[in-house]
């Protein structure tokens, strides 16, 4: 297997498992694609690990496999396992990102079980550790300086994007007998969407701090605002499934290399 074979395998995983991020990567410069496909393929594999089995112990083992792989990358001991995603991922992330992505994998343990979130803080940590850690790692791979200087901005944008995706997933989560919301009433859903949209607006106020090189990592967050506005207007739609968000803004921003 060559690096190009691995990259093609990563791209195929993202195309099937995360179509939004696939479209944004394909609009990015070639050098950015190599890095983003590895990260997003990792995210696809980890996100689906708790759902491919009904046995919690097997799901735990699947997540632990990824944690062990990240530990190998973080240790940088030259003993990284050969894998179509792990191998290119090791070329993309540093020790800091490996540690944060390990926390991302650990957060996904919530998906295995049917317990509700403990409180608002638990829910916010879950979104930050899944959506936030991924975005920060993606920006660090493209422009480490932006990742260092703008982490709060990135996490605000990632929170909004994560909440928007979470609200879109509510019907599937409920069907899987999960308890995805602390307050599933219309008022509670609307409040969550407003809070997320406020954080997105706060992040977008600092858009000039995001370099052209880092921008592709933030393009997936452009779908958050239409989703959150739709939820604020009609929170009752969340239970049955929200309509697809428009793509025009995403592509316009990508073509202009903006966020």
PDB file of C-alpha atoms in Angstrom:
ATOM      1  CA  UNK A   1       0.000   0.000   0.000  1.00  0.00           C
ATOM      2  CA  UNK A   2       1.304   3.460  -0.921  1.00  0.00           C
ATOM      3  CA  UNK A   3       0.467   6.820   0.616  1.00  0.00           C
ATOM      4  CA  UNK A   4      -1.795   7.573  -2.346  1.00  0.00           C
ATOM      5  CA  UNK A   5      -3.648   4.314  -1.745  1.00  0.00           C
ATOM      6  CA  UNK A   6      -4.175   5.301   1.877  1.00  0.00           C
ATOM      7  CA  UNK A   7      -5.326   8.767   0.878  1.00  0.00           C
ATOM      8  CA  UNK A   8      -7.811   7.351  -1.598  1.00  0.00           C
ATOM      9  CA  UNK A   9      -9.122   4.990   1.078  1.00  0.00           C
ATOM     10  CA  UNK A  10      -9.526   7.896   3.497  1.00  0.00           C
ATOM     11  CA  UNK A  11     -11.327   9.947   0.864  1.00  0.00           C
ATOM     12  CA  UNK A  12     -13.713   7.066   0.170  1.00  0.00           C
ATOM     13  CA  UNK A  13     -14.502   6.728   3.868  1.00  0.00           C
ATOM     14  CA  UNK A  14     -15.251  10.439   4.183  1.00  0.00           C
ATOM     15  CA  UNK A  15     -17.313  10.530   0.990  1.00  0.00           C
ATOM     16  CA  UNK A  16     -19.562   7.777   2.302  1.00  0.00           C
ATOM     17  CA  UNK A  17     -19.616   8.636   5.997  1.00  0.00           C
ATOM     18  CA  UNK A  18     -19.395  12.436   6.060  1.00  0.00           C
ATOM     19  CA  UNK A  19     -20.593  13.938   2.741  1.00  0.00           C
ATOM     20  CA  UNK A  20     -20.501  17.545   3.994  1.00  0.00           C
ATOM     21  CA  UNK A  21     -16.853  17.398   4.983  1.00  0.00           C
ATOM     22  CA  UNK A  22     -16.052  15.506   1.789  1.00  0.00           C
ATOM     23  CA  UNK A  23     -17.453  18.373  -0.295  1.00  0.00           C
ATOM     24  CA  UNK A  24     -15.483  20.958   1.643  1.00  0.00           C
ATOM     25  CA  UNK A  25     -12.240  19.013   1.323  1.00  0.00           C
ATOM     26  CA  UNK A  26     -12.702  18.667  -2.427  1.00  0.00           C
ATOM     27  CA  UNK A  27     -12.966  22.472  -2.621  1.00  0.00           C
ATOM     28  CA  UNK A  28      -9.708  22.894  -0.682  1.00  0.00           C
ATOM     29  CA  UNK A  29      -6.178  23.099  -2.119  1.00  0.00           C
ATOM     30  CA  UNK A  30      -4.513  19.752  -2.789  1.00  0.00           C
ATOM     31  CA  UNK A  31      -2.045  20.078   0.083  1.00  0.00           C
ATOM     32  CA  UNK A  32      -4.896  20.640   2.526  1.00  0.00           C
ATOM     33  CA  UNK A  33      -6.844  17.661   1.173  1.00  0.00           C
ATOM     34  CA  UNK A  34      -4.140  15.202   2.173  1.00  0.00           C
ATOM     35  CA  UNK A  35      -4.295  16.383   5.778  1.00  0.00           C
ATOM     36  CA  UNK A  36      -8.042  16.834   6.095  1.00  0.00           C
ATOM     37  CA  UNK A  37      -8.965  13.496   4.524  1.00  0.00           C
ATOM     38  CA  UNK A  38      -6.819  11.646   7.068  1.00  0.00           C
ATOM     39  CA  UNK A  39      -8.368  13.525   9.996  1.00  0.00           C
ATOM     40  CA  UNK A  40     -11.932  13.240   8.757  1.00  0.00           C
ATOM     41  CA  UNK A  41     -11.548   9.542   7.934  1.00  0.00           C
ATOM     42  CA  UNK A  42     -10.327   9.007  11.489  1.00  0.00           C
ATOM     43  CA  UNK A  43     -13.416  10.853  12.756  1.00  0.00           C
ATOM     44  CA  UNK A  44     -15.738   8.734  10.614  1.00  0.00           C
ATOM     45  CA  UNK A  45     -14.199   5.506  11.889  1.00  0.00           C
ATOM     46  CA  UNK A  46     -14.348   6.589  15.537  1.00  0.00           C
ATOM     47  CA  UNK A  47     -17.882   8.001  15.291  1.00  0.00           C
ATOM     48  CA  UNK A  48     -19.272   4.779  13.870  1.00  0.00           C
ATOM     49  CA  UNK A  49     -17.348   2.421  16.178  1.00  0.00           C
ATOM     50  CA  UNK A  50     -19.986   2.458  18.958  1.00  0.00           C
ATOM     51  CA  UNK A  51     -22.784   1.735  16.477  1.00  0.00           C
ATOM     52  CA  UNK A  52     -21.502  -1.291  14.549  1.00  0.00           C
ATOM     53  CA  UNK A  53     -22.253  -3.705  17.377  1.00  0.00           C
ATOM     54  CA  UNK A  54     -24.903  -4.187  20.061  1.00  0.00           C
ATOM     55  CA  UNK A  55     -22.275  -5.470  22.499  1.00  0.00           C
ATOM     56  CA  UNK A  56     -20.903  -2.667  24.705  1.00  0.00           C
ATOM     57  CA  UNK A  57     -17.699  -4.573  25.432  1.00  0.00           C
ATOM     58  CA  UNK A  58     -16.915  -4.947  21.719  1.00  0.00           C
ATOM     59  CA  UNK A  59     -17.663  -1.268  21.150  1.00  0.00           C
ATOM     60  CA  UNK A  60     -15.339  -0.363  24.027  1.00  0.00           C
ATOM     61  CA  UNK A  61     -12.619  -2.510  22.463  1.00  0.00           C
ATOM     62  CA  UNK A  62     -13.059  -0.783  19.105  1.00  0.00           C
ATOM     63  CA  UNK A  63     -12.638   2.632  20.699  1.00  0.00           C
ATOM     64  CA  UNK A  64      -9.665   1.414  22.735  1.00  0.00           C
ATOM     65  CA  UNK A  65      -7.983   0.290  19.505  1.00  0.00           C
ATOM     66  CA  UNK A  66      -8.065   3.887  18.282  1.00  0.00           C
ATOM     67  CA  UNK A  67      -6.820   5.192  21.620  1.00  0.00           C
ATOM     68  CA  UNK A  68      -3.891   2.791  21.455  1.00  0.00           C
ATOM     69  CA  UNK A  69      -3.120   3.949  17.899  1.00  0.00           C
ATOM     70  CA  UNK A  70      -3.152   7.595  19.011  1.00  0.00           C
ATOM     71  CA  UNK A  71      -0.895   6.765  21.934  1.00  0.00           C
ATOM     72  CA  UNK A  72       1.603   5.262  19.485  1.00  0.00           C
ATOM     73  CA  UNK A  73       1.509   8.476  17.467  1.00  0.00           C
ATOM     74  CA  UNK A  74       1.887  10.637  20.573  1.00  0.00           C
ATOM     75  CA  UNK A  75       4.846   8.590  21.811  1.00  0.00           C
ATOM     76  CA  UNK A  76       6.528   8.952  18.408  1.00  0.00           C
ATOM     77  CA  UNK A  77       8.462   5.759  19.085  1.00  0.00           C
ATOM     78  CA  UNK A  78       8.550   4.579  15.476  1.00  0.00           C
ATOM     79  CA  UNK A  79       6.181   1.692  16.185  1.00  0.00           C
ATOM     80  CA  UNK A  80       2.987   3.036  14.662  1.00  0.00           C
ATOM     81  CA  UNK A  81       0.644   0.329  13.436  1.00  0.00           C
ATOM     82  CA  UNK A  82       0.085  -0.075   9.705  1.00  0.00           C
ATOM     83  CA  UNK A  83      -3.465   0.973   8.840  1.00  0.00           C
ATOM     84  CA  UNK A  84      -5.072   2.845   5.953  1.00  0.00           C
ATOM     85  CA  UNK A  85      -6.183   5.649   8.268  1.00  0.00           C
ATOM     86  CA  UNK A  86      -3.659   5.518  11.106  1.00  0.00           C
ATOM     87  CA  UNK A  87      -0.644   5.597   8.789  1.00  0.00           C
ATOM     88  CA  UNK A  88      -1.562   8.855   6.999  1.00  0.00           C
ATOM     89  CA  UNK A  89      -2.956  10.316  10.235  1.00  0.00           C
ATOM     90  CA  UNK A  90       0.469   9.907  11.854  1.00  0.00           C
ATOM     91  CA  UNK A  91       1.910  12.150   9.134  1.00  0.00           C
ATOM     92  CA  UNK A  92      -0.652  14.872   9.842  1.00  0.00           C
ATOM     93  CA  UNK A  93      -0.958  15.305  13.607  1.00  0.00           C
ATOM     94  CA  UNK A  94       1.487  16.219  16.349  1.00  0.00           C
ATOM     95  CA  UNK A  95       1.573  15.097  19.972  1.00  0.00           C
ATOM     96  CA  UNK A  96      -0.859  17.823  21.067  1.00  0.00           C
ATOM     97  CA  UNK A  97      -3.427  16.818  18.467  1.00  0.00           C
ATOM     98  CA  UNK A  98      -2.949  13.126  19.260  1.00  0.00           C
ATOM     99  CA  UNK A  99      -3.738  13.855  22.910  1.00  0.00           C
ATOM    100  CA  UNK A 100      -6.831  15.883  22.051  1.00  0.00           C
ATOM    101  CA  UNK A 101      -8.058  13.278  19.600  1.00  0.00           C
ATOM    102  CA  UNK A 102      -7.643  10.667  22.310  1.00  0.00           C
ATOM    103  CA  UNK A 103     -10.095  12.720  24.387  1.00  0.00           C
ATOM    104  CA  UNK A 104     -12.400  12.767  21.342  1.00  0.00           C
ATOM    105  CA  UNK A 105     -12.369   8.953  21.259  1.00  0.00           C
ATOM    106  CA  UNK A 106     -12.981   8.763  25.003  1.00  0.00           C
ATOM    107  CA  UNK A 107     -15.988  11.090  24.673  1.00  0.00           C
ATOM    108  CA  UNK A 108     -17.521   8.712  22.146  1.00  0.00           C
ATOM    109  CA  UNK A 109     -18.028   6.175  24.939  1.00  0.00           C
ATOM    110  CA  UNK A 110     -21.283   8.035  25.648  1.00  0.00           C
ATOM    111  CA  UNK A 111     -22.580   6.717  22.329  1.00  0.00           C
ATOM    112  CA  UNK A 112     -22.233   3.119  23.489  1.00  0.00           C
ATOM    113  CA  UNK A 113     -24.654   3.319  26.369  1.00  0.00           C
ATOM    114  CA  UNK A 114     -28.188   4.594  26.900  1.00  0.00           C
ATOM    115  CA  UNK A 115     -27.580   6.937  29.802  1.00  0.00           C
ATOM    116  CA  UNK A 116     -28.631  10.573  29.556  1.00  0.00           C
ATOM    117  CA  UNK A 117     -26.119  13.390  29.849  1.00  0.00           C
ATOM    118  CA  UNK A 118     -25.481  14.197  33.494  1.00  0.00           C
ATOM    119  CA  UNK A 119     -26.033  17.937  33.134  1.00  0.00           C
ATOM    120  CA  UNK A 120     -25.457  20.872  30.784  1.00  0.00           C
ATOM    121  CA  UNK A 121     -21.733  20.821  31.458  1.00  0.00           C
ATOM    122  CA  UNK A 122     -21.507  17.171  30.431  1.00  0.00           C
ATOM    123  CA  UNK A 123     -23.328  17.868  27.179  1.00  0.00           C
ATOM    124  CA  UNK A 124     -21.133  20.871  26.384  1.00  0.00           C
ATOM    125  CA  UNK A 125     -17.970  18.847  27.080  1.00  0.00           C
ATOM    126  CA  UNK A 126     -19.199  16.111  24.761  1.00  0.00           C
ATOM    127  CA  UNK A 127     -19.748  18.584  21.919  1.00  0.00           C
ATOM    128  CA  UNK A 128     -16.439  20.323  22.578  1.00  0.00           C
ATOM    129  CA  UNK A 129     -14.463  17.084  22.788  1.00  0.00           C
ATOM    130  CA  UNK A 130     -15.985  15.644  19.639  1.00  0.00           C
ATOM    131  CA  UNK A 131     -16.542  18.664  17.409  1.00  0.00           C
ATOM    132  CA  UNK A 132     -14.093  21.093  19.029  1.00  0.00           C
ATOM    133  CA  UNK A 133     -11.076  18.808  19.260  1.00  0.00           C
ATOM    134  CA  UNK A 134     -11.518  17.752  15.634  1.00  0.00           C
ATOM    135  CA  UNK A 135     -11.676  21.317  14.328  1.00  0.00           C
ATOM    136  CA  UNK A 136      -8.695  22.450  16.368  1.00  0.00           C
ATOM    137  CA  UNK A 137      -6.671  19.469  15.123  1.00  0.00           C
ATOM    138  CA  UNK A 138      -7.667  20.235  11.531  1.00  0.00           C
ATOM    139  CA  UNK A 139      -6.625  23.879  11.842  1.00  0.00           C
ATOM    140  CA  UNK A 140      -3.381  22.891  13.594  1.00  0.00           C
ATOM    141  CA  UNK A 141      -2.576  20.647  10.643  1.00  0.00           C
ATOM    142  CA  UNK A 142      -3.149  23.503   8.181  1.00  0.00           C
ATOM    143  CA  UNK A 143      -1.866  26.506  10.136  1.00  0.00           C
ATOM    144  CA  UNK A 144      -0.468  25.852  13.636  1.00  0.00           C
ATOM    145  CA  UNK A 145      -0.240  29.563  14.426  1.00  0.00           C
ATOM    146  CA  UNK A 146      -3.981  30.070  13.949  1.00  0.00           C
ATOM    147  CA  UNK A 147      -4.674  27.020  16.123  1.00  0.00           C
ATOM    148  CA  UNK A 148      -2.574  28.557  18.902  1.00  0.00           C
ATOM    149  CA  UNK A 149      -3.863  32.110  18.615  1.00  0.00           C
ATOM    150  CA  UNK A 150      -7.540  31.487  17.887  1.00  0.00           C
ATOM    151  CA  UNK A 151      -8.475  28.372  19.845  1.00  0.00           C
ATOM    152  CA  UNK A 152     -11.438  30.015  21.561  1.00  0.00           C
ATOM    153  CA  UNK A 153     -12.767  31.224  18.202  1.00  0.00           C
ATOM    154  CA  UNK A 154     -12.369  27.747  16.748  1.00  0.00           C
ATOM    155  CA  UNK A 155     -14.124  26.084  19.662  1.00  0.00           C
ATOM    156  CA  UNK A 156     -17.048  28.507  19.495  1.00  0.00           C
ATOM    157  CA  UNK A 157     -17.494  27.735  15.792  1.00  0.00           C
ATOM    158  CA  UNK A 158     -17.106  24.017  16.421  1.00  0.00           C
ATOM    159  CA  UNK A 159     -19.669  24.085  19.220  1.00  0.00           C
ATOM    160  CA  UNK A 160     -22.250  25.654  16.935  1.00  0.00           C
ATOM    161  CA  UNK A 161     -21.484  23.174  14.181  1.00  0.00           C
ATOM    162  CA  UNK A 162     -21.587  20.259  16.617  1.00  0.00           C
ATOM    163  CA  UNK A 163     -24.938  21.309  18.071  1.00  0.00           C
ATOM    164  CA  UNK A 164     -26.397  21.775  14.576  1.00  0.00           C
ATOM    165  CA  UNK A 165     -25.273  18.268  13.591  1.00  0.00           C
ATOM    166  CA  UNK A 166     -26.566  16.888  16.885  1.00  0.00           C
ATOM    167  CA  UNK A 167     -30.001  18.398  16.331  1.00  0.00           C
ATOM    168  CA  UNK A 168     -30.105  16.855  12.862  1.00  0.00           C
ATOM    169  CA  UNK A 169     -29.297  13.472  14.393  1.00  0.00           C
ATOM    170  CA  UNK A 170     -32.067  13.545  17.024  1.00  0.00           C
ATOM    171  CA  UNK A 171     -34.509  11.196  15.198  1.00  0.00           C
ATOM    172  CA  UNK A 172     -31.806   8.558  14.695  1.00  0.00           C
ATOM    173  CA  UNK A 173     -30.582   8.871  18.276  1.00  0.00           C
ATOM    174  CA  UNK A 174     -34.084   8.523  19.675  1.00  0.00           C
ATOM    175  CA  UNK A 175     -34.729   5.520  17.428  1.00  0.00           C
ATOM    176  CA  UNK A 176     -31.572   3.973  18.887  1.00  0.00           C
ATOM    177  CA  UNK A 177     -33.054   4.507  22.367  1.00  0.00           C
ATOM    178  CA  UNK A 178     -30.593   7.199  23.353  1.00  0.00           C
ATOM    179  CA  UNK A 179     -31.538  10.277  25.393  1.00  0.00           C
ATOM    180  CA  UNK A 180     -29.876  13.012  23.347  1.00  0.00           C
ATOM    181  CA  UNK A 181     -31.273  16.178  24.942  1.00  0.00           C
ATOM    182  CA  UNK A 182     -31.369  17.480  28.476  1.00  0.00           C
ATOM    183  CA  UNK A 183     -34.580  19.367  27.662  1.00  0.00           C
ATOM    184  CA  UNK A 184     -36.481  17.976  24.686  1.00  0.00           C
ATOM    185  CA  UNK A 185     -39.305  20.500  24.903  1.00  0.00           C
ATOM    186  CA  UNK A 186     -39.595  23.114  22.164  1.00  0.00           C
ATOM    187  CA  UNK A 187     -38.405  25.827  24.559  1.00  0.00           C
ATOM    188  CA  UNK A 188     -35.348  23.807  25.556  1.00  0.00           C
ATOM    189  CA  UNK A 189     -34.453  23.003  21.948  1.00  0.00           C
ATOM    190  CA  UNK A 190     -34.856  26.631  20.906  1.00  0.00           C
ATOM    191  CA  UNK A 191     -32.662  27.776  23.808  1.00  0.00           C
ATOM    192  CA  UNK A 192     -29.917  25.321  22.818  1.00  0.00           C
ATOM    193  CA  UNK A 193     -30.020  26.479  19.200  1.00  0.00           C
ATOM    194  CA  UNK A 194     -29.905  30.149  20.210  1.00  0.00           C
ATOM    195  CA  UNK A 195     -26.923  29.567  22.472  1.00  0.00           C
ATOM    196  CA  UNK A 196     -25.073  27.768  19.683  1.00  0.00           C
ATOM    197  CA  UNK A 197     -25.919  30.475  17.135  1.00  0.00           C
ATOM    198  CA  UNK A 198     -24.673  33.149  19.536  1.00  0.00           C
ATOM    199  CA  UNK A 199     -21.341  31.352  19.811  1.00  0.00           C
ATOM    200  CA  UNK A 200     -21.128  31.066  16.028  1.00  0.00           C
ATOM    201  CA  UNK A 201     -21.747  34.801  15.642  1.00  0.00           C
ATOM    202  CA  UNK A 202     -19.094  35.481  18.255  1.00  0.00           C
ATOM    203  CA  UNK A 203     -16.637  33.314  16.332  1.00  0.00           C
ATOM    204  CA  UNK A 204     -17.487  34.850  12.962  1.00  0.00           C
ATOM    205  CA  UNK A 205     -16.755  38.302  14.384  1.00  0.00           C
ATOM    206  CA  UNK A 206     -13.100  37.218  14.392  1.00  0.00           C
ATOM    207  CA  UNK A 207     -13.097  35.835  10.854  1.00  0.00           C
ATOM    208  CA  UNK A 208     -10.189  38.052   9.850  1.00  0.00           C
ATOM    209  CA  UNK A 209      -8.004  36.125  12.290  1.00  0.00           C
ATOM    210  CA  UNK A 210      -8.461  32.944  10.238  1.00  0.00           C
ATOM    211  CA  UNK A 211      -5.796  32.623   7.572  1.00  0.00           C
ATOM    212  CA  UNK A 212      -6.473  31.512   4.037  1.00  0.00           C
ATOM    213  CA  UNK A 213      -4.540  28.324   4.765  1.00  0.00           C
ATOM    214  CA  UNK A 214      -6.696  27.479   7.805  1.00  0.00           C
ATOM    215  CA  UNK A 215     -10.065  28.421   6.275  1.00  0.00           C
ATOM    216  CA  UNK A 216     -10.912  25.026   4.677  1.00  0.00           C
ATOM    217  CA  UNK A 217     -11.056  23.437   8.126  1.00  0.00           C
ATOM    218  CA  UNK A 218     -13.844  25.849   9.059  1.00  0.00           C
ATOM    219  CA  UNK A 219     -15.930  25.492   5.905  1.00  0.00           C
ATOM    220  CA  UNK A 220     -18.042  22.641   7.372  1.00  0.00           C
ATOM    221  CA  UNK A 221     -19.234  25.055  10.078  1.00  0.00           C
ATOM    222  CA  UNK A 222     -20.948  27.196   7.432  1.00  0.00           C
ATOM    223  CA  UNK A 223     -23.872  24.780   7.451  1.00  0.00           C
ATOM    224  CA  UNK A 224     -24.529  25.459  11.131  1.00  0.00           C
ATOM    225  CA  UNK A 225     -26.250  28.847  10.865  1.00  0.00           C
ATOM    226  CA  UNK A 226     -29.075  27.770   8.489  1.00  0.00           C
ATOM    227  CA  UNK A 227     -29.760  24.724  10.647  1.00  0.00           C
ATOM    228  CA  UNK A 228     -29.781  26.661  13.913  1.00  0.00           C
ATOM    229  CA  UNK A 229     -32.018  29.398  12.495  1.00  0.00           C
ATOM    230  CA  UNK A 230     -34.452  26.762  11.240  1.00  0.00           C
ATOM    231  CA  UNK A 231     -34.566  25.183  14.696  1.00  0.00           C
ATOM    232  CA  UNK A 232     -35.157  28.533  16.406  1.00  0.00           C
ATOM    233  CA  UNK A 233     -38.046  29.181  14.023  1.00  0.00           C
ATOM    234  CA  UNK A 234     -39.534  25.667  14.168  1.00  0.00           C
ATOM    235  CA  UNK A 235     -38.132  23.610  17.073  1.00  0.00           C
ATOM    236  CA  UNK A 236     -40.910  21.078  16.561  1.00  0.00           C
ATOM    237  CA  UNK A 237     -39.212  19.941  13.333  1.00  0.00           C
ATOM    238  CA  UNK A 238     -36.284  18.432  15.244  1.00  0.00           C
ATOM    239  CA  UNK A 239     -38.212  15.348  16.327  1.00  0.00           C
ATOM    240  CA  UNK A 240     -39.132  14.352  12.772  1.00  0.00           C
ATOM    241  CA  UNK A 241     -35.938  15.465  11.046  1.00  0.00           C
ATOM    242  CA  UNK A 242     -34.826  18.830   9.731  1.00  0.00           C
ATOM    243  CA  UNK A 243     -34.745  19.603   5.997  1.00  0.00           C
ATOM    244  CA  UNK A 244     -31.372  19.730   4.295  1.00  0.00           C
ATOM    245  CA  UNK A 245     -29.502  23.000   4.711  1.00  0.00           C
ATOM    246  CA  UNK A 246     -28.748  25.016   1.562  1.00  0.00           C
ATOM    247  CA  UNK A 247     -25.256  24.604   0.122  1.00  0.00           C
ATOM    248  CA  UNK A 248     -24.823  27.857  -1.794  1.00  0.00           C
ATOM    249  CA  UNK A 249     -23.160  29.734   1.051  1.00  0.00           C
ATOM    250  CA  UNK A 250     -20.729  26.911   1.640  1.00  0.00           C
ATOM    251  CA  UNK A 251     -19.525  26.805  -1.934  1.00  0.00           C
ATOM    252  CA  UNK A 252     -19.394  30.584  -2.311  1.00  0.00           C
ATOM    253  CA  UNK A 253     -17.180  30.858   0.741  1.00  0.00           C
ATOM    254  CA  UNK A 254     -15.000  27.988  -0.468  1.00  0.00           C
ATOM    255  CA  UNK A 255     -14.506  29.518  -3.892  1.00  0.00           C
ATOM    256  CA  UNK A 256     -13.532  32.834  -2.306  1.00  0.00           C
ATOM    257  CA  UNK A 257     -11.282  31.051   0.238  1.00  0.00           C
ATOM    258  CA  UNK A 258     -13.169  32.700   3.095  1.00  0.00           C
ATOM    259  CA  UNK A 259     -14.815  31.626   6.293  1.00  0.00           C
TER     260      UNK A 259
END
